[in-house]
Amino acid sequence: MNKPVLTIVVPCYNEEDVFMETSTQLSHVLEMLIADSLISRESKLLFVDDGSKDRTWELIESESGHNSFVKGLKLAKNVGHQNALMAGLETAAKKSDCVISIDADLQDDISVIQAFLEKYWEGYDIVYGVRESRKTDTFFKRTTAVGFYRFMERIGIKLVPNHADFRLMSKRALEELFKFKETNLFLRGLVPLVGFSSAKVYYDRKERFAGESKYPLKKMLAFAFDGISSFSVAPIRFVTFIGFLAMFISILAGVYALIQDLLGHTVSGWTSLVISIWFVGGLQLLGLGIIGEYIGKIYFEVKKRPRYAIERDSFSVSQTNQQIKEAIGH
């Protein structure tokens, strides 16, 4: 079996504080994997600049001139982590046998990349990096994360618990992933749908090397809801259930009020009436809001707008030049 060409895809958004360290450490990993004959010498690091506002792209360009492993993909504007990651995967898959995706903050343990490759050599098409524990998280983040995975399981969405976007995928697994054309990407849910043989590698997550997290609470909640609404209509069914429940309670209340009126025990009920109106009005607004979210997703899906636009691509250009050199040599 020929040594596979590996590309490590690293989405970046304002990562100038951590870029050089990330590039150095991942380059060292590639050197070790090449020395152990696990990957080809043509393997690369592909940094995807997701419309950064700092010096991230300048650093990528500069490093690519000194480090033969480093290549860059500059997107025309910020399109979000998932779309930037997909851009990197689609670009890397053209010239790679397998691709590993990892965030730029060095929180994922890069030492287990060797274990990823060993699983690949064993015949696995997808290898998930799974956190051994969440001890480094705050109590709130740990509790909400556990609750999120349990909720997703209850509504029928199959995720790999404690897995983010640190994974290896073979070329054929990526080709199947690219057949999913939706605009609203939630790769943690899409990858398990691909199928093929998969394995898990457990590791302990580290503290962020430098800079600030790009996922504050607001973005985390939005990302979670995107995941739920992209794979399940459970929220709409929940609102429907609440609507039926409220209607049933209203009928009981109406029967009770009628009986009281017939018995001559009518009591002024202004407070209860106002509370009931507010309650039902709130349910209606909630229902409209959730349905609106789904309609909004449909709106963007049917437009079929491109997920991203590439401004510069040193990965494909470099590979093409290499092929030209090989052709001339022959």
mmCIF file of C-alpha atoms in Angstrom:
data_model
loop_
_atom_site.group_PDB
_atom_site.id
_atom_site.type_symbol
_atom_site.label_atom_id
_atom_site.label_comp_id
_atom_site.label_asym_id
_atom_site.label_seq_id
_atom_site.Cartn_x
_atom_site.Cartn_y
_atom_site.Cartn_z
ATOM 1 C CA MET A 1 0.000 0.000 0.000
ATOM 2 C CA ASN A 2 1.393 3.407 -0.985
ATOM 3 C CA LYS A 3 1.928 5.956 1.724
ATOM 4 C CA PRO A 4 -1.140 8.216 1.857
ATOM 5 C CA VAL A 5 -0.944 11.937 1.201
ATOM 6 C CA LEU A 6 -2.305 13.647 4.308
ATOM 7 C CA THR A 7 -3.545 17.222 4.518
ATOM 8 C CA ILE A 8 -4.281 18.783 7.895
ATOM 9 C CA VAL A 9 -6.943 21.468 7.458
ATOM 10 C CA VAL A 10 -6.894 24.311 9.996
ATOM 11 C CA PRO A 11 -9.646 26.972 9.845
ATOM 12 C CA CYS A 12 -8.389 30.327 11.124
ATOM 13 C CA TYR A 13 -10.183 33.496 12.153
ATOM 14 C CA ASN A 14 -8.050 36.193 13.781
ATOM 15 C CA GLU A 15 -5.441 33.677 14.939
ATOM 16 C CA GLU A 16 -2.266 35.753 14.656
ATOM 17 C CA ASP A 17 -1.442 35.143 18.337
ATOM 18 C CA VAL A 18 -1.378 31.377 17.953
ATOM 19 C CA PHE A 19 -0.592 30.794 14.273
ATOM 20 C CA MET A 20 3.194 30.441 14.447
ATOM 21 C CA GLU A 21 3.058 28.006 17.349
ATOM 22 C CA THR A 22 0.336 25.984 15.630
ATOM 23 C CA SER A 23 2.319 25.871 12.385
ATOM 24 C CA THR A 24 5.492 24.818 14.211
ATOM 25 C CA GLN A 25 3.852 22.060 16.228
ATOM 26 C CA LEU A 26 1.849 20.623 13.331
ATOM 27 C CA SER A 27 4.894 20.725 11.040
ATOM 28 C CA HIS A 28 6.782 18.720 13.636
ATOM 29 C CA VAL A 29 3.936 16.190 13.710
ATOM 30 C CA LEU A 30 4.105 15.797 9.916
ATOM 31 C CA GLU A 31 7.868 15.278 10.088
ATOM 32 C CA MET A 32 7.418 12.530 12.679
ATOM 33 C CA LEU A 33 4.680 10.821 10.661
ATOM 34 C CA ILE A 34 6.855 10.907 7.538
ATOM 35 C CA ALA A 35 9.796 9.488 9.498
ATOM 36 C CA ASP A 36 7.555 6.665 10.749
ATOM 37 C CA SER A 37 6.476 5.950 7.146
ATOM 38 C CA LEU A 38 2.818 6.600 7.966
ATOM 39 C CA ILE A 39 2.312 9.342 5.364
ATOM 40 C CA SER A 40 3.797 10.615 2.115
ATOM 41 C CA ARG A 41 6.321 13.439 1.928
ATOM 42 C CA GLU A 42 3.761 15.316 -0.185
ATOM 43 C CA SER A 43 1.576 15.823 2.900
ATOM 44 C CA LYS A 44 0.661 19.412 3.765
ATOM 45 C CA LEU A 45 -0.859 21.806 6.267
ATOM 46 C CA LEU A 46 -3.692 23.862 4.812
ATOM 47 C CA PHE A 47 -4.575 26.982 6.791
ATOM 48 C CA VAL A 48 -7.943 28.468 5.809
ATOM 49 C CA ASP A 49 -8.204 32.180 6.527
ATOM 50 C CA ASP A 50 -11.887 32.856 7.169
ATOM 51 C CA GLY A 51 -11.834 36.585 6.456
ATOM 52 C CA SER A 52 -9.571 37.459 9.392
ATOM 53 C CA LYS A 53 -9.236 41.119 10.335
ATOM 54 C CA ASP A 54 -5.765 40.767 11.832
ATOM 55 C CA ARG A 55 -2.443 39.612 10.320
ATOM 56 C CA THR A 56 -3.394 35.937 10.027
ATOM 57 C CA TRP A 57 -3.167 35.791 6.222
ATOM 58 C CA GLU A 58 0.105 37.721 6.161
ATOM 59 C CA LEU A 59 1.576 35.180 8.553
ATOM 60 C CA ILE A 60 0.272 32.266 6.466
ATOM 61 C CA GLU A 61 1.840 33.715 3.313
ATOM 62 C CA SER A 62 5.113 34.412 5.070
ATOM 63 C CA GLU A 63 5.305 30.961 6.636
ATOM 64 C CA SER A 64 4.476 29.232 3.350
ATOM 65 C CA GLY A 65 7.562 30.840 1.886
ATOM 66 C CA HIS A 66 9.800 29.278 4.549
ATOM 67 C CA ASN A 67 7.946 26.066 5.427
ATOM 68 C CA SER A 68 7.288 23.647 2.581
ATOM 69 C CA PHE A 69 4.459 22.013 4.536
ATOM 70 C CA VAL A 70 2.397 25.190 4.904
ATOM 71 C CA LYS A 71 -0.159 26.234 2.294
ATOM 72 C CA GLY A 72 -2.963 28.759 2.511
ATOM 73 C CA LEU A 73 -6.530 29.258 1.400
ATOM 74 C CA LYS A 74 -7.898 32.791 1.747
ATOM 75 C CA LEU A 75 -11.659 33.230 1.654
ATOM 76 C CA ALA A 76 -13.075 36.451 0.251
ATOM 77 C CA LYS A 77 -15.005 37.153 3.454
ATOM 78 C CA ASN A 78 -15.917 35.638 6.794
ATOM 79 C CA VAL A 79 -18.357 32.753 6.255
ATOM 80 C CA GLY A 80 -18.228 31.051 9.645
ATOM 81 C CA HIS A 81 -16.270 28.116 11.031
ATOM 82 C CA GLN A 82 -18.282 25.312 9.408
ATOM 83 C CA ASN A 83 -18.226 26.810 5.917
ATOM 84 C CA ALA A 84 -14.530 27.656 6.215
ATOM 85 C CA LEU A 85 -13.830 24.094 7.300
ATOM 86 C CA MET A 86 -15.823 22.747 4.354
ATOM 87 C CA ALA A 87 -13.846 24.997 2.001
ATOM 88 C CA GLY A 88 -10.636 23.500 3.340
ATOM 89 C CA LEU A 89 -11.935 19.937 3.101
ATOM 90 C CA GLU A 90 -13.130 20.353 -0.479
ATOM 91 C CA THR A 91 -9.831 21.921 -1.521
ATOM 92 C CA ALA A 92 -7.660 19.370 0.281
ATOM 93 C CA ALA A 93 -9.633 16.345 -0.927
ATOM 94 C CA LYS A 94 -8.650 17.015 -4.548
ATOM 95 C CA LYS A 95 -5.012 16.124 -3.878
ATOM 96 C CA SER A 96 -5.104 14.057 -0.685
ATOM 97 C CA ASP A 97 -5.795 10.466 0.336
ATOM 98 C CA CYS A 98 -6.988 11.495 3.781
ATOM 99 C CA VAL A 99 -7.657 14.757 5.597
ATOM 100 C CA ILE A 100 -7.535 15.710 9.265
ATOM 101 C CA SER A 101 -9.430 18.763 10.500
ATOM 102 C CA ILE A 102 -8.366 20.578 13.655
ATOM 103 C CA ASP A 103 -8.888 24.027 15.188
ATOM 104 C CA ALA A 104 -6.018 26.500 15.325
ATOM 105 C CA ASP A 105 -6.087 27.075 19.094
ATOM 106 C CA LEU A 106 -4.055 23.934 19.977
ATOM 107 C CA GLN A 107 -6.656 22.772 22.489
ATOM 108 C CA ASP A 108 -6.975 19.446 20.696
ATOM 109 C CA ASP A 109 -4.095 17.103 21.502
ATOM 110 C CA ILE A 110 -2.049 16.874 18.309
ATOM 111 C CA SER A 111 -0.052 13.922 19.701
ATOM 112 C CA VAL A 112 -3.007 11.628 18.928
ATOM 113 C CA ILE A 113 -2.777 12.402 15.203
ATOM 114 C CA GLN A 114 -0.428 9.424 14.954
ATOM 115 C CA ALA A 115 -3.172 7.248 16.443
ATOM 116 C CA PHE A 116 -5.535 8.651 13.788
ATOM 117 C CA LEU A 117 -3.173 7.486 11.057
ATOM 118 C CA GLU A 118 -2.720 4.078 12.648
ATOM 119 C CA LYS A 119 -6.501 3.628 12.601
ATOM 120 C CA TYR A 120 -6.515 4.741 8.960
ATOM 121 C CA TRP A 121 -3.926 2.091 8.120
ATOM 122 C CA GLU A 122 -6.153 -0.460 9.859
ATOM 123 C CA GLY A 123 -8.851 0.343 7.316
ATOM 124 C CA TYR A 124 -11.050 2.923 9.057
ATOM 125 C CA ASP A 125 -12.432 5.687 6.851
ATOM 126 C CA ILE A 126 -13.416 8.041 9.673
ATOM 127 C CA VAL A 127 -11.583 8.519 12.951
ATOM 128 C CA TYR A 128 -13.181 10.730 15.591
ATOM 129 C CA GLY A 129 -11.159 12.596 18.190
ATOM 130 C CA VAL A 130 -13.212 12.302 21.385
ATOM 131 C CA ARG A 131 -12.544 14.094 24.659
ATOM 132 C CA GLU A 132 -11.805 11.735 27.534
ATOM 133 C CA SER A 133 -13.330 14.153 30.049
ATOM 134 C CA ARG A 134 -14.509 17.773 30.364
ATOM 135 C CA LYS A 135 -12.612 18.623 33.560
ATOM 136 C CA THR A 136 -11.109 21.779 32.048
ATOM 137 C CA ASP A 137 -14.565 23.219 31.267
ATOM 138 C CA THR A 138 -16.547 25.406 33.611
ATOM 139 C CA PHE A 139 -19.461 23.824 35.465
ATOM 140 C CA PHE A 140 -21.938 25.675 33.220
ATOM 141 C CA LYS A 141 -20.270 24.614 29.966
ATOM 142 C CA ARG A 142 -19.840 21.029 31.133
ATOM 143 C CA THR A 143 -23.473 20.754 32.246
ATOM 144 C CA THR A 144 -24.923 22.350 29.121
ATOM 145 C CA ALA A 145 -22.717 20.192 26.864
ATOM 146 C CA VAL A 146 -23.869 16.980 28.522
ATOM 147 C CA GLY A 147 -27.474 18.173 28.344
ATOM 148 C CA PHE A 148 -27.093 19.048 24.657
ATOM 149 C CA TYR A 149 -25.809 15.607 23.680
ATOM 150 C CA ARG A 150 -28.530 13.875 25.685
ATOM 151 C CA PHE A 151 -31.217 16.046 24.136
ATOM 152 C CA MET A 152 -29.903 15.396 20.619
ATOM 153 C CA GLU A 153 -29.961 11.664 21.300
ATOM 154 C CA ARG A 154 -33.530 11.835 22.625
ATOM 155 C CA ILE A 155 -34.822 13.526 19.467
ATOM 156 C CA GLY A 156 -33.092 11.012 17.216
ATOM 157 C CA ILE A 157 -29.977 12.913 16.107
ATOM 158 C CA LYS A 158 -26.921 10.669 16.185
ATOM 159 C CA LEU A 159 -23.833 12.560 17.282
ATOM 160 C CA VAL A 160 -20.538 11.375 18.698
ATOM 161 C CA PRO A 161 -20.596 12.699 22.298
ATOM 162 C CA ASN A 162 -17.702 14.996 23.248
ATOM 163 C CA HIS A 163 -16.517 15.182 19.654
ATOM 164 C CA ALA A 164 -16.103 18.526 17.900
ATOM 165 C CA ASP A 165 -14.363 18.835 14.525
ATOM 166 C CA PHE A 166 -11.115 17.028 15.293
ATOM 167 C CA ARG A 167 -11.301 14.023 12.971
ATOM 168 C CA LEU A 168 -9.708 12.128 10.106
ATOM 169 C CA MET A 169 -11.642 11.301 6.955
ATOM 170 C CA SER A 170 -10.530 9.212 4.005
ATOM 171 C CA LYS A 171 -10.928 10.437 0.439
ATOM 172 C CA ARG A 172 -13.973 8.276 -0.249
ATOM 173 C CA ALA A 173 -15.630 9.383 3.005
ATOM 174 C CA LEU A 174 -15.071 13.010 2.013
ATOM 175 C CA GLU A 175 -16.539 12.394 -1.440
ATOM 176 C CA GLU A 176 -19.707 11.100 0.210
ATOM 177 C CA LEU A 177 -19.785 14.069 2.605
ATOM 178 C CA PHE A 178 -19.623 16.494 -0.330
ATOM 179 C CA LYS A 179 -22.874 15.028 -1.687
ATOM 180 C CA PHE A 180 -24.690 16.788 1.162
ATOM 181 C CA LYS A 181 -25.431 20.144 -0.440
ATOM 182 C CA GLU A 182 -27.190 22.012 2.363
ATOM 183 C CA THR A 183 -26.199 25.584 3.109
ATOM 184 C CA ASN A 184 -26.814 25.313 6.862
ATOM 185 C CA LEU A 185 -23.844 23.150 7.768
ATOM 186 C CA PHE A 186 -23.557 21.154 10.974
ATOM 187 C CA LEU A 187 -20.662 18.811 10.231
ATOM 188 C CA ARG A 188 -20.836 17.029 13.585
ATOM 189 C CA GLY A 189 -24.206 15.727 12.497
ATOM 190 C CA LEU A 190 -23.429 15.198 8.813
ATOM 191 C CA VAL A 191 -20.271 13.111 9.191
ATOM 192 C CA PRO A 192 -21.978 10.254 11.101
ATOM 193 C CA LEU A 193 -24.579 10.131 8.293
ATOM 194 C CA VAL A 194 -21.825 9.317 5.793
ATOM 195 C CA GLY A 195 -21.419 5.829 7.199
ATOM 196 C CA PHE A 196 -18.314 3.729 6.425
ATOM 197 C CA SER A 197 -16.160 2.157 9.113
ATOM 198 C CA SER A 198 -15.262 4.506 11.961
ATOM 199 C CA ALA A 199 -13.174 4.496 15.117
ATOM 200 C CA LYS A 200 -12.639 6.758 18.099
ATOM 201 C CA VAL A 201 -9.419 8.049 19.619
ATOM 202 C CA TYR A 202 -9.699 9.521 23.110
ATOM 203 C CA TYR A 203 -7.636 12.445 24.383
ATOM 204 C CA ASP A 204 -7.598 15.184 27.015
ATOM 205 C CA ARG A 205 -8.258 18.700 25.793
ATOM 206 C CA LYS A 206 -5.802 21.437 26.720
ATOM 207 C CA GLU A 207 -6.171 25.112 27.522
ATOM 208 C CA ARG A 208 -6.126 27.504 24.571
ATOM 209 C CA PHE A 209 -2.491 28.373 23.758
ATOM 210 C CA ALA A 210 -3.145 32.077 23.132
ATOM 211 C CA GLY A 211 -5.823 34.531 22.061
ATOM 212 C CA GLU A 212 -9.521 34.423 22.843
ATOM 213 C CA SER A 213 -12.188 31.851 22.105
ATOM 214 C CA LYS A 214 -14.149 32.514 18.905
ATOM 215 C CA TYR A 215 -17.194 30.785 20.419
ATOM 216 C CA PRO A 216 -18.742 32.918 23.182
ATOM 217 C CA LEU A 217 -22.014 31.826 24.787
ATOM 218 C CA LYS A 218 -24.169 33.552 22.160
ATOM 219 C CA LYS A 219 -22.463 31.738 19.275
ATOM 220 C CA MET A 220 -22.501 28.437 21.136
ATOM 221 C CA LEU A 221 -26.264 28.670 21.652
ATOM 222 C CA ALA A 222 -26.831 29.648 18.006
ATOM 223 C CA PHE A 223 -24.626 26.751 16.868
ATOM 224 C CA ALA A 224 -26.550 24.312 19.077
ATOM 225 C CA PHE A 225 -29.896 25.481 17.708
ATOM 226 C CA ASP A 226 -28.573 25.222 14.138
ATOM 227 C CA GLY A 227 -27.638 21.632 14.870
ATOM 228 C CA ILE A 228 -31.072 20.830 16.261
ATOM 229 C CA SER A 229 -33.071 22.570 13.533
ATOM 230 C CA SER A 230 -30.895 21.174 10.737
ATOM 231 C CA PHE A 231 -31.597 17.563 11.663
ATOM 232 C CA SER A 232 -34.936 17.449 13.462
ATOM 233 C CA VAL A 233 -38.441 18.955 13.500
ATOM 234 C CA ALA A 234 -38.734 18.145 17.214
ATOM 235 C CA PRO A 235 -38.986 21.846 18.240
ATOM 236 C CA ILE A 236 -42.022 22.329 15.985
ATOM 237 C CA ARG A 237 -43.611 19.156 17.330
ATOM 238 C CA PHE A 238 -42.921 20.340 20.867
ATOM 239 C CA VAL A 239 -44.736 23.626 20.195
ATOM 240 C CA THR A 240 -47.611 21.649 18.682
ATOM 241 C CA PHE A 241 -47.799 19.518 21.817
ATOM 242 C CA ILE A 242 -47.779 22.609 24.044
ATOM 243 C CA GLY A 243 -50.525 24.115 21.874
ATOM 244 C CA PHE A 244 -52.723 21.049 22.324
ATOM 245 C CA LEU A 245 -51.982 21.020 26.043
ATOM 246 C CA ALA A 246 -52.907 24.708 26.383
ATOM 247 C CA MET A 247 -56.097 24.109 24.412
ATOM 248 C CA PHE A 248 -57.019 21.172 26.667
ATOM 249 C CA ILE A 249 -56.398 23.242 29.788
ATOM 250 C CA SER A 250 -58.468 26.071 28.308
ATOM 251 C CA ILE A 251 -61.383 23.683 27.702
ATOM 252 C CA LEU A 252 -61.211 22.457 31.292
ATOM 253 C CA ALA A 253 -61.080 26.052 32.520
ATOM 254 C CA GLY A 254 -64.068 26.923 30.334
ATOM 255 C CA VAL A 255 -66.110 24.004 31.670
ATOM 256 C CA TYR A 256 -65.199 24.993 35.224
ATOM 257 C CA ALA A 257 -66.220 28.632 34.581
ATOM 258 C CA LEU A 258 -69.534 27.504 33.046
ATOM 259 C CA ILE A 259 -70.338 25.288 36.031
ATOM 260 C CA GLN A 260 -69.486 28.117 38.427
ATOM 261 C CA ASP A 261 -71.760 30.448 36.459
ATOM 262 C CA LEU A 262 -74.646 27.972 36.536
ATOM 263 C CA LEU A 263 -74.242 27.535 40.271
ATOM 264 C CA GLY A 264 -74.217 31.273 40.771
ATOM 265 C CA HIS A 265 -70.680 31.327 42.135
ATOM 266 C CA THR A 266 -69.255 33.646 39.515
ATOM 267 C CA VAL A 267 -66.161 35.433 40.805
ATOM 268 C CA SER A 268 -64.370 38.325 39.171
ATOM 269 C CA GLY A 269 -61.347 36.877 37.326
ATOM 270 C CA TRP A 270 -59.531 39.786 35.728
ATOM 271 C CA THR A 271 -56.064 38.629 36.876
ATOM 272 C CA SER A 272 -56.496 35.067 35.691
ATOM 273 C CA LEU A 273 -57.899 36.317 32.385
ATOM 274 C CA VAL A 274 -54.910 38.591 31.724
ATOM 275 C CA ILE A 275 -52.448 35.863 32.710
ATOM 276 C CA SER A 276 -54.187 33.428 30.360
ATOM 277 C CA ILE A 277 -54.022 35.893 27.473
ATOM 278 C CA TRP A 278 -50.332 36.548 28.076
ATOM 279 C CA PHE A 279 -49.623 32.833 28.365
ATOM 280 C CA VAL A 280 -51.406 31.922 25.151
ATOM 281 C CA GLY A 281 -49.945 34.962 23.360
ATOM 282 C CA GLY A 282 -46.459 33.953 24.468
ATOM 283 C CA LEU A 283 -46.985 30.426 23.156
ATOM 284 C CA GLN A 284 -48.144 31.777 19.821
ATOM 285 C CA LEU A 285 -45.119 34.033 19.480
ATOM 286 C CA LEU A 286 -42.807 31.171 20.471
ATOM 287 C CA GLY A 287 -44.419 28.906 17.916
ATOM 288 C CA LEU A 288 -44.204 31.543 15.198
ATOM 289 C CA GLY A 289 -40.566 32.174 16.072
ATOM 290 C CA ILE A 290 -39.566 28.520 15.806
ATOM 291 C CA ILE A 291 -41.518 28.021 12.586
ATOM 292 C CA GLY A 292 -39.918 31.208 11.278
ATOM 293 C CA GLU A 293 -36.457 29.776 11.953
ATOM 294 C CA TYR A 294 -37.274 26.732 9.847
ATOM 295 C CA ILE A 295 -38.756 28.864 7.069
ATOM 296 C CA GLY A 296 -35.600 30.995 7.164
ATOM 297 C CA LYS A 297 -33.468 27.893 6.691
ATOM 298 C CA ILE A 298 -35.627 26.809 3.759
ATOM 299 C CA TYR A 299 -35.270 30.326 2.312
ATOM 300 C CA PHE A 300 -31.477 30.094 2.301
ATOM 301 C CA GLU A 301 -31.432 26.482 1.104
ATOM 302 C CA VAL A 302 -33.601 27.065 -1.971
ATOM 303 C CA LYS A 303 -31.454 30.015 -3.071
ATOM 304 C CA LYS A 304 -28.502 27.616 -3.378
ATOM 305 C CA ARG A 305 -25.978 30.378 -2.870
ATOM 306 C CA PRO A 306 -22.315 29.292 -2.719
ATOM 307 C CA ARG A 307 -21.048 28.590 0.789
ATOM 308 C CA TYR A 308 -17.838 30.530 0.258
ATOM 309 C CA ALA A 309 -15.693 32.367 -2.279
ATOM 310 C CA ILE A 310 -11.957 31.733 -2.543
ATOM 311 C CA GLU A 311 -9.756 34.793 -2.988
ATOM 312 C CA ARG A 312 -6.370 33.048 -2.977
ATOM 313 C CA ASP A 313 -5.379 29.401 -3.029
ATOM 314 C CA SER A 314 -1.711 28.491 -2.707
ATOM 315 C CA PHE A 315 -2.541 24.818 -2.062
ATOM 316 C CA SER A 316 -3.949 23.996 -5.505
ATOM 317 C CA VAL A 317 -1.435 26.204 -7.308
ATOM 318 C CA SER A 318 1.513 24.564 -5.575
ATOM 319 C CA GLN A 319 0.208 21.107 -6.350
ATOM 320 C CA THR A 320 -0.299 22.019 -10.011
ATOM 321 C CA ASN A 321 3.260 23.338 -10.267
ATOM 322 C CA GLN A 322 4.548 20.121 -8.736
ATOM 323 C CA GLN A 323 2.663 18.084 -11.343
ATOM 324 C CA ILE A 324 4.150 20.223 -14.123
ATOM 325 C CA LYS A 325 7.660 19.670 -12.767
ATOM 326 C CA GLU A 326 7.066 15.914 -12.600
ATOM 327 C CA ALA A 327 5.727 15.908 -16.180
ATOM 328 C CA ILE A 328 8.786 17.815 -17.440
ATOM 329 C CA GLY A 329 11.055 15.479 -15.534
ATOM 330 C CA HIS A 330 9.504 12.486 -17.239
#
